[in-house]
mmCIF file with all atom_site columns, C-alpha atoms and ligand atoms in Angstrom:
data_model
loop_
_atom_site.group_PDB
_atom_site.id
_atom_site.type_symbol
_atom_site.label_atom_id
_atom_site.label_alt_id
_atom_site.label_comp_id
_atom_site.label_asym_id
_atom_site.label_entity_id
_atom_site.label_seq_id
_atom_site.pdbx_PDB_ins_code
_atom_site.Cartn_x
_atom_site.Cartn_y
_atom_site.Cartn_z
_atom_site.occupancy
_atom_site.B_iso_or_equiv
_atom_site.pdbx_formal_charge
_atom_site.auth_seq_id
_atom_site.auth_comp_id
_atom_site.auth_asym_id
_atom_site.auth_atom_id
_atom_site.pdbx_PDB_model_num
ATOM   1   C  CA  . MET A 1 1   ? -9.512  -7.516  -18.220 1.00 66.00 ? 1   MET A CA  1
ATOM   2   C  CA  . ALA A 1 2   ? -12.284 -6.871  -15.783 1.00 86.00 ? 2   ALA A CA  1
ATOM   3   C  CA  . ILE A 1 3   ? -11.331 -4.678  -12.817 1.00 95.00 ? 3   ILE A CA  1
ATOM   4   C  CA  . GLU A 1 4   ? -12.647 -6.290  -9.790  1.00 96.00 ? 4   GLU A CA  1
ATOM   5   C  CA  . LEU A 1 5   ? -12.377 -6.313  -6.077  1.00 98.00 ? 5   LEU A CA  1
ATOM   6   C  CA  . PRO A 1 6   ? -9.772  -8.998  -5.213  1.00 97.00 ? 6   PRO A CA  1
ATOM   7   C  CA  . LYS A 1 7   ? -10.322 -11.111 -2.156  1.00 97.00 ? 7   LYS A CA  1
ATOM   8   C  CA  . LEU A 1 8   ? -8.407  -10.295 0.812   1.00 98.00 ? 8   LEU A CA  1
ATOM   9   C  CA  . PRO A 1 9   ? -5.624  -12.935 1.223   1.00 98.00 ? 9   PRO A CA  1
ATOM   10  C  CA  . TYR A 1 10  ? -6.564  -13.820 5.009   1.00 98.00 ? 10  TYR A CA  1
ATOM   11  C  CA  . PRO A 1 11  ? -9.779  -13.625 6.876   1.00 98.00 ? 11  PRO A CA  1
ATOM   12  C  CA  . LYS A 1 12  ? -11.176 -10.183 8.194   1.00 98.00 ? 12  LYS A CA  1
ATOM   13  C  CA  . ASN A 1 13  ? -10.180 -11.265 11.694  1.00 98.00 ? 13  ASN A CA  1
ATOM   14  C  CA  . ALA A 1 14  ? -6.837  -12.617 10.871  1.00 98.00 ? 14  ALA A CA  1
ATOM   15  C  CA  . LEU A 1 15  ? -4.793  -9.467  11.483  1.00 98.00 ? 15  LEU A CA  1
ATOM   16  C  CA  . ALA A 1 16  ? -6.347  -8.653  14.859  1.00 98.00 ? 16  ALA A CA  1
ATOM   17  C  CA  . PRO A 1 17  ? -5.593  -7.040  17.042  1.00 98.00 ? 17  PRO A CA  1
ATOM   18  C  CA  . HIS A 1 18  ? -3.186  -4.992  15.189  1.00 98.00 ? 18  HIS A CA  1
ATOM   19  C  CA  . ILE A 1 19  ? -5.861  -4.302  12.567  1.00 98.00 ? 19  ILE A CA  1
ATOM   20  C  CA  . SER A 1 20  ? -9.282  -5.017  13.552  1.00 98.00 ? 20  SER A CA  1
ATOM   21  C  CA  . GLU A 1 21  ? -12.066 -7.143  11.794  1.00 98.00 ? 21  GLU A CA  1
ATOM   22  C  CA  . LYS A 1 22  ? -14.077 -3.776  11.694  1.00 98.00 ? 22  LYS A CA  1
ATOM   23  C  CA  . THR A 1 23  ? -11.331 -1.887  9.930   1.00 98.00 ? 23  THR A CA  1
ATOM   24  C  CA  . LEU A 1 24  ? -10.954 -4.369  7.413   1.00 98.00 ? 24  LEU A CA  1
ATOM   25  C  CA  . GLU A 1 25  ? -14.677 -4.538  6.821   1.00 98.00 ? 25  GLU A CA  1
ATOM   26  C  CA  . PHE A 1 26  ? -14.778 -0.994  5.857   1.00 98.00 ? 26  PHE A CA  1
ATOM   27  C  CA  . HIS A 1 27  ? -11.399 -0.487  4.321   1.00 98.00 ? 27  HIS A CA  1
ATOM   28  C  CA  . HIS A 1 28  ? -11.570 -3.341  2.036   1.00 98.00 ? 28  HIS A CA  1
ATOM   29  C  CA  . GLY A 1 29  ? -15.450 -3.881  1.817   1.00 98.00 ? 29  GLY A CA  1
ATOM   30  C  CA  . LYS A 1 30  ? -16.170 0.030   1.381   1.00 98.00 ? 30  LYS A CA  1
ATOM   31  C  CA  . HIS A 1 31  ? -13.180 2.008   0.691   1.00 98.00 ? 31  HIS A CA  1
ATOM   32  C  CA  . HIS A 1 32  ? -11.160 -0.352  -1.713  1.00 98.00 ? 32  HIS A CA  1
ATOM   33  C  CA  . ASN A 1 33  ? -14.672 -1.436  -3.273  1.00 98.00 ? 33  ASN A CA  1
ATOM   34  C  CA  . ALA A 1 34  ? -15.595 1.973   -4.073  1.00 98.00 ? 34  ALA A CA  1
ATOM   35  C  CA  . TYR A 1 35  ? -12.499 2.721   -5.922  1.00 98.00 ? 35  TYR A CA  1
ATOM   36  C  CA  . VAL A 1 36  ? -13.089 -0.335  -7.861  1.00 98.00 ? 36  VAL A CA  1
ATOM   37  C  CA  . GLU A 1 37  ? -16.811 0.867   -8.883  1.00 98.00 ? 37  GLU A CA  1
ATOM   38  C  CA  . LYS A 1 38  ? -15.620 4.214   -9.898  1.00 98.00 ? 38  LYS A CA  1
ATOM   39  C  CA  . THR A 1 39  ? -12.828 2.846   -11.935 1.00 98.00 ? 39  THR A CA  1
ATOM   40  C  CA  . VAL A 1 40  ? -15.019 0.709   -13.835 1.00 97.00 ? 40  VAL A CA  1
ATOM   41  C  CA  . LYS A 1 41  ? -17.642 3.556   -14.336 1.00 98.00 ? 41  LYS A CA  1
ATOM   42  C  CA  . LEU A 1 42  ? -15.052 6.161   -15.255 1.00 98.00 ? 42  LEU A CA  1
ATOM   43  C  CA  . ILE A 1 43  ? -13.247 3.878   -17.819 1.00 97.00 ? 43  ILE A CA  1
ATOM   44  C  CA  . GLU A 1 44  ? -16.697 2.539   -19.425 1.00 96.00 ? 44  GLU A CA  1
ATOM   45  C  CA  . GLY A 1 45  ? -16.920 3.526   -23.188 1.00 95.00 ? 45  GLY A CA  1
ATOM   46  C  CA  . THR A 1 46  ? -13.278 5.167   -23.220 1.00 95.00 ? 46  THR A CA  1
ATOM   47  C  CA  . ASP A 1 47  ? -9.991  3.648   -24.816 1.00 95.00 ? 47  ASP A CA  1
ATOM   48  C  CA  . LEU A 1 48  ? -8.975  2.466   -21.417 1.00 96.00 ? 48  LEU A CA  1
ATOM   49  C  CA  . ALA A 1 49  ? -12.170 0.046   -21.069 1.00 95.00 ? 49  ALA A CA  1
ATOM   50  C  CA  . GLY A 1 50  ? -10.614 -3.544  -21.114 1.00 93.00 ? 50  GLY A CA  1
ATOM   51  C  CA  . LYS A 1 51  ? -7.068  -2.434  -20.240 1.00 96.00 ? 51  LYS A CA  1
ATOM   52  C  CA  . ASP A 1 52  ? -5.253  -3.886  -17.018 1.00 95.00 ? 52  ASP A CA  1
ATOM   53  C  CA  . LEU A 1 53  ? -4.839  -1.622  -14.138 1.00 96.00 ? 53  LEU A CA  1
ATOM   54  C  CA  . GLU A 1 54  ? -1.045  -0.810  -14.419 1.00 96.00 ? 54  GLU A CA  1
ATOM   55  C  CA  . THR A 1 55  ? -1.688  0.263   -18.130 1.00 97.00 ? 55  THR A CA  1
ATOM   56  C  CA  . ILE A 1 56  ? -4.588  2.437   -16.940 1.00 98.00 ? 56  ILE A CA  1
ATOM   57  C  CA  . ILE A 1 57  ? -2.412  4.189   -14.132 1.00 98.00 ? 57  ILE A CA  1
ATOM   58  C  CA  . LYS A 1 58  ? 0.420   4.603   -16.654 1.00 97.00 ? 58  LYS A CA  1
ATOM   59  C  CA  . LYS A 1 59  ? -1.542  6.257   -19.352 1.00 96.00 ? 59  LYS A CA  1
ATOM   60  C  CA  . THR A 1 60  ? -3.424  8.521   -16.991 1.00 97.00 ? 60  THR A CA  1
ATOM   61  C  CA  . ALA A 1 61  ? -0.540  9.449   -14.380 1.00 97.00 ? 61  ALA A CA  1
ATOM   62  C  CA  . GLN A 1 62  ? 0.514   12.616  -16.443 1.00 92.00 ? 62  GLN A CA  1
ATOM   63  C  CA  . ASP A 1 63  ? -2.768  13.590  -17.577 1.00 95.00 ? 63  ASP A CA  1
ATOM   64  C  CA  . PRO A 1 64  ? -4.584  16.399  -15.387 1.00 95.00 ? 64  PRO A CA  1
ATOM   65  C  CA  . ALA A 1 65  ? -7.741  15.941  -17.378 1.00 95.00 ? 65  ALA A CA  1
ATOM   66  C  CA  . LYS A 1 66  ? -7.972  12.121  -16.322 1.00 96.00 ? 66  LYS A CA  1
ATOM   67  C  CA  . ALA A 1 67  ? -7.060  12.616  -12.813 1.00 97.00 ? 67  ALA A CA  1
ATOM   68  C  CA  . GLY A 1 68  ? -10.368 11.052  -11.624 1.00 97.00 ? 68  GLY A CA  1
ATOM   69  C  CA  . ILE A 1 69  ? -9.565  7.816   -13.385 1.00 98.00 ? 69  ILE A CA  1
ATOM   70  C  CA  . PHE A 1 70  ? -5.737  7.922   -12.127 1.00 98.00 ? 70  PHE A CA  1
ATOM   71  C  CA  . ASN A 1 71  ? -6.954  8.335   -8.425  1.00 98.00 ? 71  ASN A CA  1
ATOM   72  C  CA  . ASN A 1 72  ? -9.197  5.622   -8.545  1.00 98.00 ? 72  ASN A CA  1
ATOM   73  C  CA  . ALA A 1 73  ? -7.204  3.298   -10.632 1.00 98.00 ? 73  ALA A CA  1
ATOM   74  C  CA  . ALA A 1 74  ? -4.160  3.915   -8.522  1.00 98.00 ? 74  ALA A CA  1
ATOM   75  C  CA  . GLN A 1 75  ? -6.027  3.419   -5.438  1.00 98.00 ? 75  GLN A CA  1
ATOM   76  C  CA  . VAL A 1 76  ? -7.250  -0.253  -6.712  1.00 98.00 ? 76  VAL A CA  1
ATOM   77  C  CA  . TRP A 1 77  ? -3.777  -1.065  -7.356  1.00 98.00 ? 77  TRP A CA  1
ATOM   78  C  CA  . ASN A 1 78  ? -2.374  0.445   -4.107  1.00 98.00 ? 78  ASN A CA  1
ATOM   79  C  CA  . HIS A 1 79  ? -4.707  -1.448  -1.967  1.00 98.00 ? 79  HIS A CA  1
ATOM   80  C  CA  . THR A 1 80  ? -4.587  -4.754  -3.488  1.00 98.00 ? 80  THR A CA  1
ATOM   81  C  CA  . PHE A 1 81  ? -0.593  -4.366  -3.139  1.00 98.00 ? 81  PHE A CA  1
ATOM   82  C  CA  . TYR A 1 82  ? -1.019  -3.397  0.659   1.00 98.00 ? 82  TYR A CA  1
ATOM   83  C  CA  . TRP A 1 83  ? -3.359  -6.344  1.671   1.00 98.00 ? 83  TRP A CA  1
ATOM   84  C  CA  . ASN A 1 84  ? -0.506  -8.621  0.141   1.00 98.00 ? 84  ASN A CA  1
ATOM   85  C  CA  . CYS A 1 85  ? 2.201   -6.804  2.326   1.00 98.00 ? 85  CYS A CA  1
ATOM   86  C  CA  . MET A 1 86  ? 0.535   -7.969  5.421   1.00 98.00 ? 86  MET A CA  1
ATOM   87  C  CA  . LYS A 1 87  ? -0.147  -11.543 7.016   1.00 98.00 ? 87  LYS A CA  1
ATOM   88  C  CA  . PRO A 1 88  ? -1.061  -12.650 10.352  1.00 98.00 ? 88  PRO A CA  1
ATOM   89  C  CA  . LYS A 1 89  ? 2.039   -13.120 12.702  1.00 98.00 ? 89  LYS A CA  1
ATOM   90  C  CA  . GLY A 1 90  ? 4.240   -11.045 10.252  1.00 98.00 ? 90  GLY A CA  1
ATOM   91  C  CA  . GLY A 1 91  ? 6.597   -8.274  10.678  1.00 98.00 ? 91  GLY A CA  1
ATOM   92  C  CA  . GLY A 1 92  ? 9.827   -8.443  12.532  1.00 96.00 ? 92  GLY A CA  1
ATOM   93  C  CA  . LYS A 1 93  ? 13.259  -9.201  10.965  1.00 97.00 ? 93  LYS A CA  1
ATOM   94  C  CA  . PRO A 1 94  ? 13.104  -10.601 7.424   1.00 97.00 ? 94  PRO A CA  1
ATOM   95  C  CA  . SER A 1 95  ? 14.765  -13.497 5.947   1.00 93.00 ? 95  SER A CA  1
ATOM   96  C  CA  . GLY A 1 96  ? 15.802  -14.464 2.535   1.00 95.00 ? 96  GLY A CA  1
ATOM   97  C  CA  . ALA A 1 97  ? 17.139  -12.154 0.019   1.00 97.00 ? 97  ALA A CA  1
ATOM   98  C  CA  . ILE A 1 98  ? 15.560  -9.063  1.195   1.00 98.00 ? 98  ILE A CA  1
ATOM   99  C  CA  . ALA A 1 99  ? 17.234  -9.273  4.577   1.00 98.00 ? 99  ALA A CA  1
ATOM   100 C  CA  . GLY A 1 100 ? 20.920  -8.787  2.953   1.00 98.00 ? 100 GLY A CA  1
ATOM   101 C  CA  . ARG A 1 101 ? 19.495  -6.051  0.486   1.00 98.00 ? 101 ARG A CA  1
ATOM   102 C  CA  . ILE A 1 102 ? 18.188  -4.175  3.545   1.00 98.00 ? 102 ILE A CA  1
ATOM   103 C  CA  . THR A 1 103 ? 21.544  -4.389  5.582   1.00 98.00 ? 103 THR A CA  1
ATOM   104 C  CA  . SER A 1 104 ? 23.474  -3.284  2.577   1.00 97.00 ? 104 SER A CA  1
ATOM   105 C  CA  . ASP A 1 105 ? 21.359  -0.353  1.219   1.00 98.00 ? 105 ASP A CA  1
ATOM   106 C  CA  . PHE A 1 106 ? 20.210  1.044   4.713   1.00 98.00 ? 106 PHE A CA  1
ATOM   107 C  CA  . GLY A 1 107 ? 23.155  -0.074  7.169   1.00 98.00 ? 107 GLY A CA  1
ATOM   108 C  CA  . SER A 1 108 ? 21.007  -2.322  9.601   1.00 98.00 ? 108 SER A CA  1
ATOM   109 C  CA  . PHE A 1 109 ? 17.477  -3.449  9.795   1.00 98.00 ? 109 PHE A CA  1
ATOM   110 C  CA  . GLU A 1 110 ? 16.927  -0.887  12.341  1.00 98.00 ? 110 GLU A CA  1
ATOM   111 C  CA  . LYS A 1 111 ? 17.837  2.140   10.241  1.00 98.00 ? 111 LYS A CA  1
ATOM   112 C  CA  . PHE A 1 112 ? 15.312  0.749   7.596   1.00 98.00 ? 112 PHE A CA  1
ATOM   113 C  CA  . THR A 1 113 ? 12.476  0.585   10.029  1.00 98.00 ? 113 THR A CA  1
ATOM   114 C  CA  . ASP A 1 114 ? 13.300  3.869   11.468  1.00 98.00 ? 114 ASP A CA  1
ATOM   115 C  CA  . GLN A 1 115 ? 13.296  5.423   8.019   1.00 98.00 ? 115 GLN A CA  1
ATOM   116 C  CA  . PHE A 1 116 ? 10.236  3.763   6.970   1.00 98.00 ? 116 PHE A CA  1
ATOM   117 C  CA  . LYS A 1 117 ? 8.106   4.402   10.102  1.00 98.00 ? 117 LYS A CA  1
ATOM   118 C  CA  . ASP A 1 118 ? 9.250   7.996   9.766   1.00 98.00 ? 118 ASP A CA  1
ATOM   119 C  CA  . ALA A 1 119 ? 8.193   8.426   6.089   1.00 98.00 ? 119 ALA A CA  1
ATOM   120 C  CA  . GLY A 1 120 ? 4.593   7.068   7.234   1.00 98.00 ? 120 GLY A CA  1
ATOM   121 C  CA  . ALA A 1 121 ? 4.466   9.343   10.252  1.00 98.00 ? 121 ALA A CA  1
ATOM   122 C  CA  . THR A 1 122 ? 5.667   12.502  8.198   1.00 97.00 ? 122 THR A CA  1
ATOM   123 C  CA  . GLN A 1 123 ? 3.578   12.143  5.157   1.00 96.00 ? 123 GLN A CA  1
ATOM   124 C  CA  . PHE A 1 124 ? 1.173   15.039  5.494   1.00 96.00 ? 124 PHE A CA  1
ATOM   125 C  CA  . GLY A 1 125 ? -2.494  14.201  5.189   1.00 95.00 ? 125 GLY A CA  1
ATOM   126 C  CA  . SER A 1 126 ? -3.322  11.015  3.203   1.00 98.00 ? 126 SER A CA  1
ATOM   127 C  CA  . GLY A 1 127 ? -0.710  8.950   1.313   1.00 98.00 ? 127 GLY A CA  1
ATOM   128 C  CA  . TRP A 1 128 ? 1.413   6.057   1.487   1.00 98.00 ? 128 TRP A CA  1
ATOM   129 C  CA  . ALA A 1 129 ? 4.988   4.912   2.710   1.00 98.00 ? 129 ALA A CA  1
ATOM   130 C  CA  . TRP A 1 130 ? 7.108   2.722   0.523   1.00 98.00 ? 130 TRP A CA  1
ATOM   131 C  CA  . LEU A 1 131 ? 9.944   0.303   0.225   1.00 98.00 ? 131 LEU A CA  1
ATOM   132 C  CA  . VAL A 1 132 ? 11.091  0.486   -3.311  1.00 98.00 ? 132 VAL A CA  1
ATOM   133 C  CA  . GLU A 1 133 ? 13.754  -0.539  -5.675  1.00 98.00 ? 133 GLU A CA  1
ATOM   134 C  CA  . LYS A 1 134 ? 15.232  2.450   -7.856  1.00 96.00 ? 134 LYS A CA  1
ATOM   135 C  CA  . LYS A 1 135 ? 18.057  1.727   -10.053 1.00 94.00 ? 135 LYS A CA  1
ATOM   136 C  CA  . GLY A 1 136 ? 18.921  -1.294  -8.455  1.00 95.00 ? 136 GLY A CA  1
ATOM   137 C  CA  . ARG A 1 137 ? 18.945  0.113   -4.784  1.00 97.00 ? 137 ARG A CA  1
ATOM   138 C  CA  . LEU A 1 138 ? 16.267  0.012   -2.032  1.00 98.00 ? 138 LEU A CA  1
ATOM   139 C  CA  . GLU A 1 139 ? 14.991  3.256   -1.070  1.00 98.00 ? 139 GLU A CA  1
ATOM   140 C  CA  . ILE A 1 140 ? 12.113  4.793   1.108   1.00 98.00 ? 140 ILE A CA  1
ATOM   141 C  CA  . MET A 1 141 ? 9.528   6.694   -0.646  1.00 98.00 ? 141 MET A CA  1
ATOM   142 C  CA  . LYS A 1 142 ? 6.294   8.424   0.355   1.00 98.00 ? 142 LYS A CA  1
ATOM   143 C  CA  . THR A 1 143 ? 3.432   9.405   -2.052  1.00 98.00 ? 143 THR A CA  1
ATOM   144 C  CA  . SER A 1 144 ? 0.426   11.755  -1.208  1.00 98.00 ? 144 SER A CA  1
ATOM   145 C  CA  . ASN A 1 145 ? -3.148  10.709  -2.019  1.00 98.00 ? 145 ASN A CA  1
ATOM   146 C  CA  . ALA A 1 146 ? -3.434  7.944   -4.736  1.00 98.00 ? 146 ALA A CA  1
ATOM   147 C  CA  . ASP A 1 147 ? -0.007  8.523   -5.955  1.00 98.00 ? 147 ASP A CA  1
ATOM   148 C  CA  . THR A 1 148 ? 1.932   5.318   -6.566  1.00 98.00 ? 148 THR A CA  1
ATOM   149 C  CA  . PRO A 1 149 ? 5.645   4.411   -7.505  1.00 98.00 ? 149 PRO A CA  1
ATOM   150 C  CA  . LEU A 1 150 ? 4.139   2.810   -10.673 1.00 96.00 ? 150 LEU A CA  1
ATOM   151 C  CA  . ALA A 1 151 ? 3.324   6.244   -11.875 1.00 96.00 ? 151 ALA A CA  1
ATOM   152 C  CA  . HIS A 1 152 ? 7.200   7.015   -11.726 1.00 96.00 ? 152 HIS A CA  1
ATOM   153 C  CA  . ASP A 1 153 ? 8.420   3.874   -13.296 1.00 94.00 ? 153 ASP A CA  1
ATOM   154 C  CA  . ILE A 1 154 ? 9.829   2.713   -9.816  1.00 97.00 ? 154 ILE A CA  1
ATOM   155 C  CA  . LYS A 1 155 ? 9.472   -0.793  -8.370  1.00 98.00 ? 155 LYS A CA  1
ATOM   156 C  CA  . PRO A 1 156 ? 7.347   -0.990  -5.213  1.00 98.00 ? 156 PRO A CA  1
ATOM   157 C  CA  . LEU A 1 157 ? 8.263   -3.646  -2.819  1.00 98.00 ? 157 LEU A CA  1
ATOM   158 C  CA  . LEU A 1 158 ? 6.308   -2.927  0.214   1.00 98.00 ? 158 LEU A CA  1
ATOM   159 C  CA  . THR A 1 159 ? 3.670   -0.402  1.246   1.00 98.00 ? 159 THR A CA  1
ATOM   160 C  CA  . VAL A 1 160 ? 1.666   1.057   4.285   1.00 98.00 ? 160 VAL A CA  1
ATOM   161 C  CA  . ASP A 1 161 ? -1.554  2.767   3.800   1.00 98.00 ? 161 ASP A CA  1
ATOM   162 C  CA  . VAL A 1 162 ? -1.328  6.161   6.238   1.00 98.00 ? 162 VAL A CA  1
ATOM   163 C  CA  . TRP A 1 163 ? -4.848  7.516   5.020   1.00 98.00 ? 163 TRP A CA  1
ATOM   164 C  CA  . GLU A 1 164 ? -6.794  7.747   8.359   1.00 97.00 ? 164 GLU A CA  1
ATOM   165 C  CA  . HIS A 1 165 ? -9.372  5.307   7.145   1.00 97.00 ? 165 HIS A CA  1
ATOM   166 C  CA  . ALA A 1 166 ? -6.515  2.671   7.423   1.00 98.00 ? 166 ALA A CA  1
ATOM   167 C  CA  . TYR A 1 167 ? -5.920  3.180   11.140  1.00 98.00 ? 167 TYR A CA  1
ATOM   168 C  CA  . TYR A 1 168 ? -8.604  5.489   12.732  1.00 98.00 ? 168 TYR A CA  1
ATOM   169 C  CA  . LEU A 1 169 ? -11.075 2.842   14.151  1.00 98.00 ? 169 LEU A CA  1
ATOM   170 C  CA  . ASP A 1 170 ? -8.154  1.018   15.947  1.00 98.00 ? 170 ASP A CA  1
ATOM   171 C  CA  . TYR A 1 171 ? -5.546  3.892   16.591  1.00 98.00 ? 171 TYR A CA  1
ATOM   172 C  CA  . GLN A 1 172 ? -7.537  7.006   16.395  1.00 97.00 ? 172 GLN A CA  1
ATOM   173 C  CA  . ASN A 1 173 ? -4.847  9.784   15.868  1.00 96.00 ? 173 ASN A CA  1
ATOM   174 C  CA  . ARG A 1 174 ? -1.898  7.445   17.029  1.00 97.00 ? 174 ARG A CA  1
ATOM   175 C  CA  . ARG A 1 175 ? -0.438  6.906   13.510  1.00 98.00 ? 175 ARG A CA  1
ATOM   176 C  CA  . PRO A 1 176 ? 2.869   6.212   14.898  1.00 98.00 ? 176 PRO A CA  1
ATOM   177 C  CA  . ASP A 1 177 ? 1.515   3.244   17.101  1.00 98.00 ? 177 ASP A CA  1
ATOM   178 C  CA  . TYR A 1 178 ? -0.195  1.888   13.808  1.00 98.00 ? 178 TYR A CA  1
ATOM   179 C  CA  . LEU A 1 179 ? 3.008   2.036   12.175  1.00 98.00 ? 179 LEU A CA  1
ATOM   180 C  CA  . ALA A 1 180 ? 4.830   0.376   14.814  1.00 98.00 ? 180 ALA A CA  1
ATOM   181 C  CA  . ALA A 1 181 ? 2.377   -2.627  14.589  1.00 98.00 ? 181 ALA A CA  1
ATOM   182 C  CA  . PHE A 1 182 ? 2.530   -2.845  10.855  1.00 98.00 ? 182 PHE A CA  1
ATOM   183 C  CA  . VAL A 1 183 ? 6.361   -3.117  11.105  1.00 98.00 ? 183 VAL A CA  1
ATOM   184 C  CA  . GLY A 1 184 ? 6.602   -5.315  14.283  1.00 98.00 ? 184 GLY A CA  1
ATOM   185 C  CA  . HIS A 1 185 ? 3.646   -7.736  13.564  1.00 98.00 ? 185 HIS A CA  1
ATOM   186 C  CA  . LEU A 1 186 ? 2.170   -7.537  10.040  1.00 98.00 ? 186 LEU A CA  1
ATOM   187 C  CA  . ILE A 1 187 ? 4.731   -7.225  7.253   1.00 98.00 ? 187 ILE A CA  1
ATOM   188 C  CA  . ASN A 1 188 ? 4.611   -10.339 4.988   1.00 98.00 ? 188 ASN A CA  1
ATOM   189 C  CA  . TRP A 1 189 ? 8.357   -10.510 4.262   1.00 98.00 ? 189 TRP A CA  1
ATOM   190 C  CA  . ASP A 1 190 ? 7.645   -13.661 1.947   1.00 98.00 ? 190 ASP A CA  1
ATOM   191 C  CA  . PHE A 1 191 ? 5.647   -11.202 -0.589  1.00 98.00 ? 191 PHE A CA  1
ATOM   192 C  CA  . VAL A 1 192 ? 8.447   -8.711  -0.597  1.00 98.00 ? 192 VAL A CA  1
ATOM   193 C  CA  . ASN A 1 193 ? 11.015  -11.511 -1.368  1.00 98.00 ? 193 ASN A CA  1
ATOM   194 C  CA  . SER A 1 194 ? 8.911   -12.807 -4.259  1.00 98.00 ? 194 SER A CA  1
ATOM   195 C  CA  . LEU A 1 195 ? 9.109   -9.352  -5.735  1.00 98.00 ? 195 LEU A CA  1
ATOM   196 C  CA  . LEU A 1 196 ? 12.907  -9.212  -5.969  1.00 94.00 ? 196 LEU A CA  1
HETATM 197 MN MN1 . MN  B 2 .   ? -6.878  2.745   2.183   1.00 60.66 ? 1   MN  B MN1 1
#
């Protein structure tokens, strides 16, 4: 199975003004693409060549000698997932099954958004904030650098990229403003519902 850069699920200008065309040009076209190219190069001629991304991530997650492969492969997967977590005119309160699950596991939608944004804002340095399903319950999780719930056998439902490259052109150091825009205007709840 070839590891390739997937197309964005929307035009590059579709998330503006919350995420600009310029950010998506760099983030998808340069950063995500570089992770794809490095993964392909690193697995060439190894027993991981031809394996799918999730297999590569799980096989390298606990092996310090393969950290380079893990970091790049996990970043390929995380970014593809992140693009799908957004849509134009998204965000706000969900409908469908996820709405009830959020209310029962967090108490209210507001408590969920507070915890999700807090996880993103307090992730020190580069990383990701997640909504995950763990042992049948929804939880908030944050990971550093390339780390991903997949590597811990935890099911991801939603993520936001909090590496500076995700928001610096649009928000500079104001990560909380980017997180507020993500929650208020960008989350693709249809995608989250499709994962339940
Ligand atoms: Mn990124």
